Amino acid sequence: MLNAEKRRTILLLIPIVLVLVGYVLYPSIETLIESFKKNGAFSLQNYTDFFGTKAASNLEALWNSVYISLLSVFFSALIGVPLAYIFNRYDFPGRQFFSNIAIMPIVLPSLVGVMAFMFLYGEAGLVPNAIKDLFHLSEVPFSIGGISGILLVHAYTMYPYFYMTTSSALNNIDPSLEEAAYNLGSSRFGVFWKVTFPLLTPGLVAASLLVFMVSMASFSAPFLLAGGFRVLSLQIYFSKTNGDLDMAATQSVILSVVSIAFLLFMRWFQNRKDYRMASKGIGAHRSEVSNPILKWAMVTIGILAMVVLLLPHVTLLVLSLVPEGAWTWQTYPQAFSLENFRLLFEDPNIWDPVRNSLIMAAIACAGVFVFGIITSYALVKRSFVGKNLLDILVMIPWALPATVVGMNLILAFNEPSAFSFGKVLVGTFWILPLAYFVRFIPLVVRSTNAVLEQMDDSIEEAAQNLGAKWFYTFRRVVLPFIMPGVLSGSLLAFVQAVGEFPTSVLLYTLGNRPISIEIMNQLRMFNLGQAAAYGMIQVGLIAIVLFVSYKFFGVKSENTL
């Protein structure tokens, strides 16, 4: 006979397991099975084609994806780690302001960020043409594109991951450890290399993982900037649009294997040593920069960096004020007005993508809100067989590139199944909210786990000892305690869903096209102002969510990653 606790655990696990099996595991298995099919029969032909001499483009795309991701990790670390060290270890005029500006790239959704870079540094961009006119050159001195353009966008948009994780790690280091090393005669570099850097390793590994995974999954930058340069995420899209679902499945499996292999390697690397500190410190103090030349040099560099960092945001804002037809063959925009924003709220056809995105993101957000609470509570506060397996299933959507998640859903729900209630979901409104829900499950579960792990079990036990039923205790004690983590994760999932592009481009229909797809449509029609106006809506939503998360829930940016 099961006792009450075990019955409650089983009742909690039933919906969790059904959701994870039906919408995470089953689609992944369907993709794996599809990769071993050719013309409906079991075959290894797809893998032979992928790795064979006839398919050099696939191997080239795989190699390009891996080495672009590795270079993205390198360049992001090269920018983010030194910035974090300077802003957290030295005090100089404007330091706090510059450190806040340093995370501004995080508010640019991937597609919007790439679009801003094209407007700024592309062949018809404002900066190359301004330099050309200023120095009376016959042609623009530079323009981004190909691998250099992809790496530039990746470094700009991804270095905040290193900056924020390194900043958090530096603030948690006990200063007495470094002081002891100095007292024993170690040099400044020796202290950094032997004491500080090893303690930063967990944060650096986490940031490297995040950047590698995001880069492997990157779709917007290659889609708009690659030219003839191939990456695997694009190959999946091309195979799907050409109707070759067997090869798209194979490419998805290969991309997933590489991403998960890097995840396992970095976890192994991190677990080789123990990075815990035996003492608790007060956090590292910042040294005042006393040399006036060095102090004002740092201020000058900070100002220049601020200009460079804010240029994409300012460019997006300026271009959103350019009415349709005011910038065609001209080098620079010729007129400015609020026409694009007025049309957004007056023309139903222009407002539809915004409405679609908000509705679909809200549905996905409500789903991950409820699912995240139940799953986190089960993982943190309950003991049961298979907990580690359940935890792995929860994190699979985070480990898989967005393009792969999209393909998984296409292959799983392009025919009726028990998990789609006997309906074909592909081509319907509901496939995109489902995709957003699956993609962002880990965001809410992670942020909720972090809060739940800080909750002492005795608090819940005390309420039950005073006669409170389990559900009453959960509603009045547990929920209020974890709500900041749940809401911050859910809000982040909401804005990510509003800006989601890779899964949207694979799954959208004309009736549910979201903002990101409409931005692409406007760019194809050379209506740059309207595309920028859509982009500003996304940027504004992200900025509001980050502000609300920090102001009302006390959740800093690095805790939402």
C-alpha positions as a Python dict, from the first residue, in 0.01 Angstrom:
ca = {
    (1, 'M'): (0, 0, 0),
    (2, 'L'): (146, 335, -100),
    (3, 'N'): (168, 603, 165),
    (4, 'A'): (37, 957, 102),
    (5, 'E'): (379, 1098, 14),
    (6, 'K'): (447, 838, -254),
    (7, 'R'): (98, 882, -400),
    (8, 'R'): (154, 1258, -426),
    (9, 'T'): (491, 1202, -591),
    (10, 'I'): (336, 967, -848),
    (11, 'L'): (52, 1212, -917),
    (12, 'L'): (309, 1488, -971),
    (13, 'L'): (520, 1273, -1201),
    (14, 'I'): (240, 1152, -1431),
    (15, 'P'): (182, 1486, -1616),
    (16, 'I'): (556, 1564, -1615),
    (17, 'V'): (649, 1231, -1774),
    (18, 'L'): (364, 1251, -2027),
    (19, 'V'): (472, 1598, -2143),
    (20, 'L'): (843, 1514, -2161),
    (21, 'V'): (790, 1182, -2335),
    (22, 'G'): (528, 1320, -2575),
    (23, 'Y'): (689, 1647, -2677),
    (24, 'V'): (1062, 1605, -2607),
    (25, 'L'): (1157, 1236, -2625),
    (26, 'Y'): (907, 1111, -2886),
    (27, 'P'): (990, 1383, -3145),
    (28, 'S'): (1364, 1320, -3095),
    (29, 'I'): (1316, 946, -3148),
    (30, 'E'): (1103, 1012, -3458),
    (31, 'T'): (1386, 1221, -3605),
    (32, 'L'): (1640, 948, -3528),
    (33, 'I'): (1416, 683, -3692),
    (34, 'E'): (1357, 908, -3995),
    (35, 'S'): (1733, 948, -4043),
    (36, 'F'): (1755, 569, -4100),
    (37, 'K'): (1484, 571, -4368),
    (38, 'K'): (1517, 607, -4742),
    (39, 'N'): (1203, 597, -4954),
    (40, 'G'): (1014, 455, -4657),
    (41, 'A'): (1253, 162, -4596),
    (42, 'F'): (1526, 116, -4333),
    (43, 'S'): (1863, 223, -4476),
    (44, 'L'): (2200, 373, -4389),
    (45, 'Q'): (2196, 561, -4718),
    (46, 'N'): (2138, 902, -4558),
    (47, 'Y'): (2452, 869, -4344),
    (48, 'T'): (2645, 733, -4643),
    (49, 'D'): (2533, 1039, -4839),
    (50, 'F'): (2619, 1273, -4552),
    (51, 'F'): (2974, 1142, -4502),
    (52, 'G'): (3037, 1019, -4857),
    (53, 'T'): (3225, 1191, -5138),
    (54, 'K'): (2898, 1291, -5305),
    (55, 'A'): (2801, 1511, -5011),
    (56, 'A'): (3105, 1730, -4955),
    (57, 'S'): (2871, 2021, -4884),
    (58, 'N'): (2737, 1849, -4570),
    (59, 'L'): (3084, 1775, -4429),
    (60, 'E'): (3189, 2129, -4515),
    (61, 'A'): (2882, 2264, -4334),
    (62, 'L'): (2955, 2045, -4029),
    (63, 'W'): (3316, 2157, -4010),
    (64, 'N'): (3219, 2521, -4063),
    (65, 'S'): (2962, 2501, -3782),
    (66, 'V'): (3214, 2350, -3539),
    (67, 'Y'): (3501, 2586, -3606),
    (68, 'I'): (3279, 2896, -3619),
    (69, 'S'): (3141, 2792, -3280),
    (70, 'L'): (3491, 2740, -3138),
    (71, 'L'): (3605, 3077, -3274),
    (72, 'S'): (3290, 3239, -3134),
    (73, 'V'): (3380, 3101, -2790),
    (74, 'F'): (3736, 3234, -2826),
    (75, 'F'): (3643, 3586, -2941),
    (76, 'S'): (3353, 3617, -2695),
    (77, 'A'): (3587, 3520, -2410),
    (78, 'L'): (3854, 3758, -2543),
    (79, 'I'): (3608, 4048, -2506),
    (80, 'G'): (3394, 3942, -2209),
    (81, 'V'): (3654, 3818, -1959),
    (82, 'P'): (3888, 4123, -1967),
    (83, 'L'): (3586, 4358, -1950),
    (84, 'A'): (3452, 4174, -1645),
    (85, 'Y'): (3794, 4181, -1476),
    (86, 'I'): (3842, 4554, -1537),
    (87, 'F'): (3491, 4657, -1426),
    (88, 'N'): (3495, 4435, -1116),
    (89, 'R'): (3851, 4493, -999),
    (90, 'Y'): (3918, 4861, -1076),
    (91, 'D'): (3733, 5178, -986),
    (92, 'F'): (3741, 5480, -1218),
    (93, 'P'): (3499, 5756, -1326),
    (94, 'G'): (3195, 5615, -1506),
    (95, 'R'): (3274, 5251, -1419),
    (96, 'Q'): (2920, 5164, -1305),
    (97, 'F'): (2762, 5325, -1612),
    (98, 'F'): (3001, 5151, -1852),
    (99, 'S'): (2947, 4815, -1679),
    (100, 'N'): (2570, 4849, -1729),
    (101, 'I'): (2617, 4940, -2096),
    (102, 'A'): (2835, 4631, -2142),
    (103, 'I'): (2530, 4399, -2128),
    (104, 'M'): (2326, 4598, -2384),
    (105, 'P'): (2381, 4344, -2667),
    (106, 'I'): (2168, 4100, -2464),
    (107, 'V'): (1851, 4298, -2547),
    (108, 'L'): (1895, 4247, -2922),
    (109, 'P'): (1718, 3932, -3051),
    (110, 'S'): (1940, 3738, -3292),
    (111, 'L'): (1759, 3836, -3611),
    (112, 'V'): (1726, 4202, -3505),
    (113, 'G'): (2095, 4215, -3410),
    (114, 'V'): (2202, 4081, -3749),
    (115, 'M'): (1969, 4327, -3923),
    (116, 'A'): (2119, 4619, -3726),
    (117, 'F'): (2472, 4509, -3823),
    (118, 'M'): (2371, 4490, -4189),
    (119, 'F'): (2233, 4845, -4173),
    (120, 'L'): (2552, 4961, -4003),
    (121, 'Y'): (2838, 4767, -4162),
    (122, 'G'): (2699, 4601, -4475),
    (123, 'E'): (2793, 4704, -4829),
    (124, 'A'): (2515, 4967, -4824),
    (125, 'G'): (2566, 5028, -4451),
    (126, 'L'): (2589, 5367, -4287),
    (127, 'V'): (2942, 5336, -4146),
    (128, 'P'): (3127, 5216, -4462),
    (129, 'N'): (2948, 5478, -4673),
    (130, 'A'): (3017, 5755, -4420),
    (131, 'I'): (3390, 5669, -4430),
    (132, 'K'): (3378, 5654, -4809),
    (133, 'D'): (3222, 6003, -4833),
    (134, 'L'): (3443, 6149, -4560),
    (135, 'F'): (3767, 6044, -4731),
    (136, 'H'): (3634, 6075, -5090),
    (137, 'L'): (3696, 5707, -5168),
    (138, 'S'): (3579, 5545, -5491),
    (139, 'E'): (3421, 5250, -5306),
    (140, 'V'): (3338, 5149, -4952),
    (141, 'P'): (3652, 5049, -4755),
    (142, 'F'): (3490, 4741, -4599),
    (143, 'S'): (3163, 4554, -4553),
    (144, 'I'): (3070, 4256, -4339),
    (145, 'G'): (2973, 3924, -4487),
    (146, 'G'): (3070, 3557, -4490),
    (147, 'I'): (3261, 3409, -4198),
    (148, 'S'): (3401, 3743, -4078),
    (149, 'G'): (3051, 3890, -4061),
    (150, 'I'): (2913, 3589, -3875),
    (151, 'L'): (3201, 3599, -3623),
    (152, 'L'): (3161, 3973, -3571),
    (153, 'V'): (2790, 3937, -3495),
    (154, 'H'): (2852, 3635, -3272),
    (155, 'A'): (3128, 3809, -3075),
    (156, 'Y'): (2908, 4117, -3024),
    (157, 'T'): (2592, 3931, -2922),
    (158, 'M'): (2756, 3650, -2720),
    (159, 'Y'): (3037, 3812, -2521),
    (160, 'P'): (2784, 3920, -2249),
    (161, 'Y'): (2758, 3552, -2149),
    (162, 'F'): (3128, 3555, -2056),
    (163, 'Y'): (3104, 3905, -1910),
    (164, 'M'): (2815, 3822, -1677),
    (165, 'T'): (2931, 3478, -1561),
    (166, 'T'): (3286, 3608, -1500),
    (167, 'S'): (3153, 3912, -1311),
    (168, 'S'): (2942, 3687, -1091),
    (169, 'A'): (3237, 3453, -1023),
    (170, 'L'): (3476, 3742, -944),
    (171, 'N'): (3231, 3884, -690),
    (172, 'N'): (3213, 3548, -514),
    (173, 'I'): (3591, 3498, -477),
    (174, 'D'): (3721, 3539, -122),
    (175, 'P'): (3978, 3826, -141),
    (176, 'S'): (4180, 3671, 143),
    (177, 'L'): (4291, 3394, -96),
    (178, 'E'): (4453, 3643, -332),
    (179, 'E'): (4593, 3848, -45),
    (180, 'A'): (4757, 3537, 101),
    (181, 'A'): (4921, 3464, -237),
    (182, 'Y'): (5054, 3823, -257),
    (183, 'N'): (5189, 3796, 99),
    (184, 'L'): (5375, 3480, 1),
    (185, 'G'): (5555, 3676, -273),
    (186, 'S'): (5356, 3586, -582),
    (187, 'S'): (5342, 3838, -870),
    (188, 'R'): (5016, 3993, -993),
    (189, 'F'): (5012, 3762, -1295),
    (190, 'G'): (5101, 3465, -1075),
    (191, 'V'): (4808, 3535, -844),
    (192, 'F'): (4571, 3567, -1139),
    (193, 'W'): (4693, 3247, -1308),
    (194, 'K'): (4730, 3028, -998),
    (195, 'V'): (4446, 3156, -777),
    (196, 'T'): (4189, 3370, -960),
    (197, 'F'): (4168, 3192, -1295),
    (198, 'P'): (4109, 2840, -1151),
    (199, 'L'): (3825, 2978, -937),
    (200, 'L'): (3672, 3131, -1253),
    (201, 'T'): (3674, 2794, -1432),
    (202, 'P'): (3313, 2688, -1353),
    (203, 'G'): (3182, 3023, -1480),
    (204, 'L'): (3404, 3009, -1790),
    (205, 'V'): (3293, 2653, -1865),
    (206, 'A'): (2926, 2755, -1830),
    (207, 'A'): (2977, 3054, -2062),
    (208, 'S'): (3175, 2845, -2314),
    (209, 'L'): (2896, 2589, -2320),
    (210, 'L'): (2632, 2853, -2372),
    (211, 'V'): (2823, 3032, -2649),
    (212, 'F'): (2914, 2708, -2828),
    (213, 'M'): (2556, 2581, -2819),
    (214, 'V'): (2409, 2915, -2928),
    (215, 'S'): (2666, 2942, -3207),
    (216, 'M'): (2608, 2585, -3329),
    (217, 'A'): (2237, 2664, -3336),
    (218, 'S'): (2290, 3007, -3493),
    (219, 'F'): (2060, 3060, -3787),
    (220, 'S'): (2000, 3433, -3832),
    (221, 'A'): (2361, 3539, -3890),
    (222, 'P'): (2441, 3263, -4144),
    (223, 'F'): (2098, 3310, -4308),
    (224, 'L'): (2155, 3682, -4376),
    (225, 'L'): (2534, 3709, -4396),
    (226, 'A'): (2676, 3375, -4509),
    (227, 'G'): (2646, 3417, -4886),
    (228, 'G'): (2782, 3086, -5019),
    (229, 'F'): (2924, 2988, -4679),
    (230, 'R'): (2757, 2670, -4549),
    (231, 'V'): (2668, 2582, -4190),
    (232, 'L'): (2470, 2281, -4072),
    (233, 'S'): (2172, 2475, -3933),
    (234, 'L'): (2118, 2624, -4280),
    (235, 'Q'): (2163, 2286, -4449),
    (236, 'I'): (1876, 2150, -4237),
    (237, 'Y'): (1656, 2440, -4348),
    (238, 'F'): (1746, 2391, -4716),
    (239, 'S'): (1683, 2016, -4698),
    (240, 'K'): (1344, 2078, -4538),
    (241, 'T'): (1238, 2341, -4792),
    (242, 'N'): (1349, 2109, -5074),
    (243, 'G'): (1127, 1834, -4933),
    (244, 'D'): (1417, 1602, -4841),
    (245, 'L'): (1301, 1525, -4485),
    (246, 'D'): (1517, 1211, -4459),
    (247, 'M'): (1837, 1414, -4509),
    (248, 'A'): (1704, 1696, -4287),
    (249, 'A'): (1655, 1437, -4011),
    (250, 'T'): (2008, 1302, -4064),
    (251, 'Q'): (2160, 1649, -4050),
    (252, 'S'): (1957, 1720, -3734),
    (253, 'V'): (2092, 1404, -3566),
    (254, 'I'): (2453, 1494, -3657),
    (255, 'L'): (2413, 1851, -3529),
    (256, 'S'): (2258, 1720, -3206),
    (257, 'V'): (2540, 1468, -3152),
    (258, 'V'): (2809, 1735, -3193),
    (259, 'S'): (2631, 1977, -2957),
    (260, 'I'): (2572, 1714, -2689),
    (261, 'A'): (2929, 1581, -2724),
    (262, 'F'): (3066, 1930, -2654),
    (263, 'L'): (2829, 1958, -2357),
    (264, 'L'): (2957, 1628, -2211),
    (265, 'F'): (3322, 1720, -2275),
    (266, 'M'): (3292, 2055, -2098),
    (267, 'R'): (3111, 1892, -1805),
    (268, 'W'): (3394, 1637, -1780),
    (269, 'F'): (3653, 1913, -1796),
    (270, 'Q'): (3482, 2107, -1519),
    (271, 'N'): (3443, 1802, -1292),
    (272, 'R'): (3812, 1705, -1307),
    (273, 'K'): (3886, 1937, -1012),
    (274, 'D'): (3711, 2077, -708),
    (275, 'Y'): (3669, 2457, -737),
    (276, 'R'): (3499, 2518, -404),
    (277, 'M'): (3647, 2766, -155),
    (278, 'A'): (3697, 2655, 205),
    (279, 'S'): (3621, 3002, 341),
    (280, 'K'): (3358, 3268, 286),
    (281, 'G'): (3470, 3613, 186),
    (282, 'I'): (3309, 3951, 154),
    (283, 'G'): (3364, 3972, -220),
    (284, 'A'): (3660, 4124, -400),
    (285, 'H'): (3718, 4493, -346),
    (286, 'R'): (3793, 4727, -637),
    (287, 'S'): (4124, 4912, -657),
    (288, 'E'): (4112, 5284, -727),
    (289, 'V'): (4303, 5376, -1045),
    (290, 'S'): (4535, 5650, -914),
    (291, 'N'): (4747, 5717, -1223),
    (292, 'P'): (4563, 6009, -1396),
    (293, 'I'): (4682, 5911, -1745),
    (294, 'L'): (4569, 5551, -1701),
    (295, 'K'): (4244, 5662, -1534),
    (296, 'W'): (4137, 5891, -1819),
    (297, 'A'): (4261, 5645, -2079),
    (298, 'M'): (4021, 5391, -1931),
    (299, 'V'): (3740, 5648, -1933),
    (300, 'T'): (3813, 5730, -2299),
    (301, 'I'): (3817, 5362, -2394),
    (302, 'G'): (3491, 5318, -2202),
    (303, 'I'): (3326, 5601, -2396),
    (304, 'L'): (3443, 5461, -2730),
    (305, 'A'): (3323, 5113, -2633),
    (306, 'M'): (2988, 5259, -2528),
    (307, 'V'): (2945, 5425, -2869),
    (308, 'V'): (3030, 5101, -3051),
    (309, 'L'): (2797, 4895, -2828),
    (310, 'L'): (2502, 5131, -2860),
    (311, 'L'): (2537, 5198, -3234),
    (312, 'P'): (2321, 4896, -3337),
    (313, 'H'): (2043, 5004, -3097),
    (314, 'V'): (2057, 5367, -3212),
    (315, 'T'): (2066, 5261, -3578),
    (316, 'L'): (1761, 5042, -3528),
    (317, 'L'): (1574, 5328, -3364),
    (318, 'V'): (1669, 5579, -3635),
    (319, 'L'): (1574, 5342, -3919),
    (320, 'S'): (1239, 5263, -3755),
    (321, 'L'): (1156, 5631, -3817),
    (322, 'V'): (1221, 5605, -4193),
    (323, 'P'): (886, 5584, -4381),
    (324, 'E'): (842, 5343, -4669),
    (325, 'G'): (1008, 5467, -4990),
    (326, 'A'): (1226, 5726, -4813),
    (327, 'W'): (1543, 5515, -4843),
    (328, 'T'): (1580, 5323, -5166),
    (329, 'W'): (1875, 5414, -5391),
    (330, 'Q'): (1999, 5699, -5168),
    (331, 'T'): (2311, 5651, -4956),
    (332, 'Y'): (2140, 5778, -4640),
    (333, 'P'): (1777, 5799, -4523),
    (334, 'Q'): (1605, 6113, -4654),
    (335, 'A'): (1304, 6155, -4421),
    (336, 'F'): (1191, 6061, -4072),
    (337, 'S'): (849, 6023, -3913),
    (338, 'L'): (643, 5801, -3681),
    (339, 'E'): (461, 5654, -3981),
    (340, 'N'): (584, 5295, -3924),
    (341, 'F'): (466, 5291, -3563),
    (342, 'R'): (134, 5453, -3657),
    (343, 'L'): (75, 5183, -3919),
    (344, 'L'): (153, 4914, -3662),
    (345, 'F'): (-142, 5018, -3452),
    (346, 'E'): (-378, 5119, -3735),
    (347, 'D'): (-325, 4865, -4014),
    (348, 'P'): (-452, 4517, -3913),
    (349, 'N'): (-225, 4345, -4167),
    (350, 'I'): (83, 4509, -4015),
    (351, 'W'): (-34, 4449, -3656),
    (352, 'D'): (-121, 4080, -3715),
    (353, 'P'): (237, 3944, -3673),
    (354, 'V'): (274, 4137, -3344),
    (355, 'R'): (-59, 4001, -3220),
    (356, 'N'): (34, 3649, -3331),
    (357, 'S'): (369, 3665, -3152),
    (358, 'L'): (218, 3801, -2831),
    (359, 'I'): (-62, 3540, -2826),
    (360, 'M'): (165, 3244, -2907),
    (361, 'A'): (434, 3359, -2662),
    (362, 'A'): (169, 3408, -2390),
    (363, 'I'): (33, 3054, -2446),
    (364, 'A'): (385, 2906, -2432),
    (365, 'C'): (468, 3121, -2129),
    (366, 'A'): (157, 3003, -1940),
    (367, 'G'): (250, 2643, -2022),
    (368, 'V'): (611, 2666, -1903),
    (369, 'F'): (497, 2860, -1593),
    (370, 'V'): (274, 2574, -1473),
    (371, 'F'): (500, 2295, -1599),
    (372, 'G'): (812, 2461, -1454),
    (373, 'I'): (660, 2483, -1105),
    (374, 'I'): (549, 2118, -1099),
    (375, 'T'): (871, 1983, -1252),
    (376, 'S'): (1108, 2185, -1033),
    (377, 'Y'): (920, 2085, -718),
    (378, 'A'): (941, 1717, -816),
    (379, 'L'): (1312, 1736, -905),
    (380, 'V'): (1422, 1931, -597),
    (381, 'K'): (1184, 1824, -320),
    (382, 'R'): (1087, 1467, -410),
    (383, 'S'): (1282, 1140, -415),
    (384, 'F'): (1200, 882, -680),
    (385, 'V'): (1362, 631, -911),
    (386, 'G'): (1480, 786, -1239),
    (387, 'K'): (1523, 1143, -1114),
    (388, 'N'): (1848, 1188, -1310),
    (389, 'L'): (1683, 1062, -1629),
    (390, 'L'): (1397, 1308, -1578),
    (391, 'D'): (1645, 1590, -1526),
    (392, 'I'): (1821, 1498, -1852),
    (393, 'L'): (1488, 1497, -2040),
    (394, 'V'): (1409, 1845, -1905),
    (395, 'M'): (1743, 1980, -2032),
    (396, 'I'): (1733, 1817, -2379),
    (397, 'P'): (1559, 2117, -2544),
    (398, 'W'): (1841, 2338, -2411),
    (399, 'A'): (2108, 2106, -2553),
    (400, 'L'): (1942, 2076, -2894),
    (401, 'P'): (1974, 2358, -3151),
    (402, 'A'): (1648, 2539, -3227),
    (403, 'T'): (1653, 2413, -3587),
    (404, 'V'): (1667, 2056, -3460),
    (405, 'V'): (1375, 2113, -3221),
    (406, 'G'): (1175, 2246, -3517),
    (407, 'M'): (1260, 1942, -3732),
    (408, 'N'): (1175, 1706, -3445),
    (409, 'L'): (826, 1855, -3420),
    (410, 'I'): (775, 1843, -3798),
    (411, 'L'): (867, 1475, -3816),
    (412, 'A'): (664, 1384, -3506),
    (413, 'F'): (345, 1576, -3578),
    (414, 'N'): (309, 1572, -3958),
    (415, 'E'): (68, 1284, -3905),
    (416, 'P'): (-189, 1208, -3634),
    (417, 'S'): (-64, 1063, -3305),
    (418, 'A'): (-182, 1012, -2947),
    (419, 'F'): (22, 1315, -2836),
    (420, 'S'): (-148, 1539, -3093),
    (421, 'F'): (-492, 1404, -2996),
    (422, 'G'): (-533, 1240, -3335),
    (423, 'K'): (-468, 1563, -3528),
    (424, 'V'): (-195, 1677, -3767),
    (425, 'L'): (-33, 1974, -3592),
    (426, 'V'): (211, 2075, -3868),
    (427, 'G'): (54, 2357, -4068),
    (428, 'T'): (-176, 2464, -3785),
    (429, 'F'): (-166, 2759, -3545),
    (430, 'W'): (-77, 2536, -3248),
    (431, 'I'): (256, 2402, -3374),
    (432, 'L'): (443, 2726, -3296),
    (433, 'P'): (317, 2771, -2937),
    (434, 'L'): (411, 2406, -2882),
    (435, 'A'): (759, 2467, -3025),
    (436, 'Y'): (811, 2771, -2802),
    (437, 'F'): (688, 2573, -2500),
    (438, 'V'): (931, 2288, -2565),
    (439, 'R'): (1223, 2521, -2641),
    (440, 'F'): (1193, 2719, -2318),
    (441, 'I'): (1106, 2452, -2061),
    (442, 'P'): (1469, 2454, -1932),
    (443, 'L'): (1464, 2831, -1873),
    (444, 'V'): (1182, 2814, -1618),
    (445, 'V'): (1294, 2487, -1459),
    (446, 'R'): (1649, 2619, -1413),
    (447, 'S'): (1545, 2949, -1257),
    (448, 'T'): (1291, 2776, -1030),
    (449, 'N'): (1537, 2504, -924),
    (450, 'A'): (1783, 2771, -814),
    (451, 'V'): (1525, 2922, -576),
    (452, 'L'): (1382, 2591, -452),
    (453, 'E'): (1727, 2461, -359),
    (454, 'Q'): (1762, 2756, -121),
    (455, 'M'): (1438, 2667, 59),
    (456, 'D'): (1491, 2470, 379),
    (457, 'D'): (1275, 2156, 395),
    (458, 'S'): (1193, 2238, 758),
    (459, 'I'): (977, 2534, 646),
    (460, 'E'): (739, 2306, 458),
    (461, 'E'): (751, 2042, 734),
    (462, 'A'): (667, 2303, 1000),
    (463, 'A'): (348, 2404, 814),
    (464, 'Q'): (238, 2040, 781),
    (465, 'N'): (317, 1971, 1148),
    (466, 'L'): (80, 2256, 1236),
    (467, 'G'): (-198, 2071, 1056),
    (468, 'A'): (-185, 2224, 707),
    (469, 'K'): (-269, 1994, 418),
    (470, 'W'): (-6, 1942, 149),
    (471, 'F'): (-179, 2150, -119),
    (472, 'Y'): (-247, 2435, 126),
    (473, 'T'): (120, 2429, 232),
    (474, 'F'): (230, 2426, -131),
    (475, 'R'): (1, 2717, -220),
    (476, 'R'): (68, 2936, 86),
    (477, 'V'): (433, 2851, 168),
    (478, 'V'): (617, 2704, -132),
    (479, 'L'): (463, 2908, -416),
    (480, 'P'): (527, 3254, -263),
    (481, 'F'): (887, 3151, -191),
    (482, 'I'): (964, 3033, -546),
    (483, 'M'): (752, 3287, -736),
    (484, 'P'): (1043, 3528, -816),
    (485, 'G'): (1236, 3248, -986),
    (486, 'V'): (930, 3116, -1169),
    (487, 'L'): (823, 3459, -1293),
    (488, 'S'): (1172, 3565, -1402),
    (489, 'G'): (1215, 3243, -1603),
    (490, 'S'): (865, 3270, -1750),
    (491, 'L'): (915, 3635, -1850),
    (492, 'L'): (1245, 3549, -2014),
    (493, 'A'): (1074, 3262, -2198),
    (494, 'F'): (805, 3507, -2313),
    (495, 'V'): (1047, 3756, -2472),
    (496, 'Q'): (1259, 3477, -2620),
    (497, 'A'): (945, 3333, -2780),
    (498, 'V'): (847, 3674, -2920),
    (499, 'G'): (1186, 3696, -3094),
    (500, 'E'): (1228, 3328, -3188),
    (501, 'F'): (1334, 3286, -3553),
    (502, 'P'): (1493, 2942, -3631),
    (503, 'T'): (1195, 2731, -3518),
    (504, 'S'): (949, 2988, -3655),
    (505, 'V'): (1095, 2982, -4006),
    (506, 'L'): (1051, 2603, -4017),
    (507, 'L'): (701, 2586, -3867),
    (508, 'Y'): (506, 2906, -3937),
    (509, 'T'): (198, 2933, -4158),
    (510, 'L'): (54, 3243, -4322),
    (511, 'G'): (-210, 3268, -4050),
    (512, 'N'): (28, 3256, -3752),
    (513, 'R'): (339, 3425, -3891),
    (514, 'P'): (525, 3591, -3601),
    (515, 'I'): (724, 3916, -3587),
    (516, 'S'): (1055, 3754, -3684),
    (517, 'I'): (908, 3616, -4008),
    (518, 'E'): (746, 3950, -4091),
    (519, 'I'): (1084, 4123, -4040),
    (520, 'M'): (1227, 3892, -4307),
    (521, 'N'): (932, 3967, -4538),
    (522, 'Q'): (980, 4343, -4496),
    (523, 'L'): (1354, 4312, -4564),
    (524, 'R'): (1281, 4120, -4885),
    (525, 'M'): (1050, 4404, -4993),
    (526, 'F'): (1321, 4660, -4900),
    (527, 'N'): (1084, 4820, -4650),
    (528, 'L'): (1366, 4871, -4401),
    (529, 'G'): (1179, 5117, -4178),
    (530, 'Q'): (892, 4879, -4105),
    (531, 'A'): (1136, 4592, -4041),
    (532, 'A'): (1325, 4813, -3794),
    (533, 'A'): (996, 4914, -3624),
    (534, 'Y'): (915, 4546, -3565),
    (535, 'G'): (1266, 4506, -3428),
    (536, 'M'): (1218, 4796, -3185),
    (537, 'I'): (907, 4626, -3044),
    (538, 'Q'): (1114, 4316, -2967),
    (539, 'V'): (1397, 4520, -2813),
    (540, 'G'): (1149, 4717, -2602),
    (541, 'L'): (984, 4399, -2471),
    (542, 'I'): (1319, 4246, -2372),
    (543, 'A'): (1433, 4567, -2200),
    (544, 'I'): (1105, 4585, -2003),
    (545, 'V'): (1130, 4221, -1893),
    (546, 'L'): (1493, 4255, -1779),
    (547, 'F'): (1401, 4570, -1585),
    (548, 'V'): (1096, 4408, -1423),
    (549, 'S'): (1294, 4091, -1337),
    (550, 'Y'): (1564, 4295, -1164),
    (551, 'K'): (1349, 4566, -1006),
    (552, 'F'): (1063, 4357, -870),
    (553, 'F'): (1207, 4006, -842),
    (554, 'G'): (1569, 4095, -767),
    (555, 'V'): (1691, 3872, -1050),
    (556, 'K'): (2006, 3999, -1220),
    (557, 'S'): (2079, 3932, -1586),
    (558, 'E'): (2337, 3662, -1522),
    (559, 'N'): (2084, 3462, -1320),
    (560, 'T'): (1839, 3444, -1610),
    (561, 'L'): (2083, 3280, -1850),
}
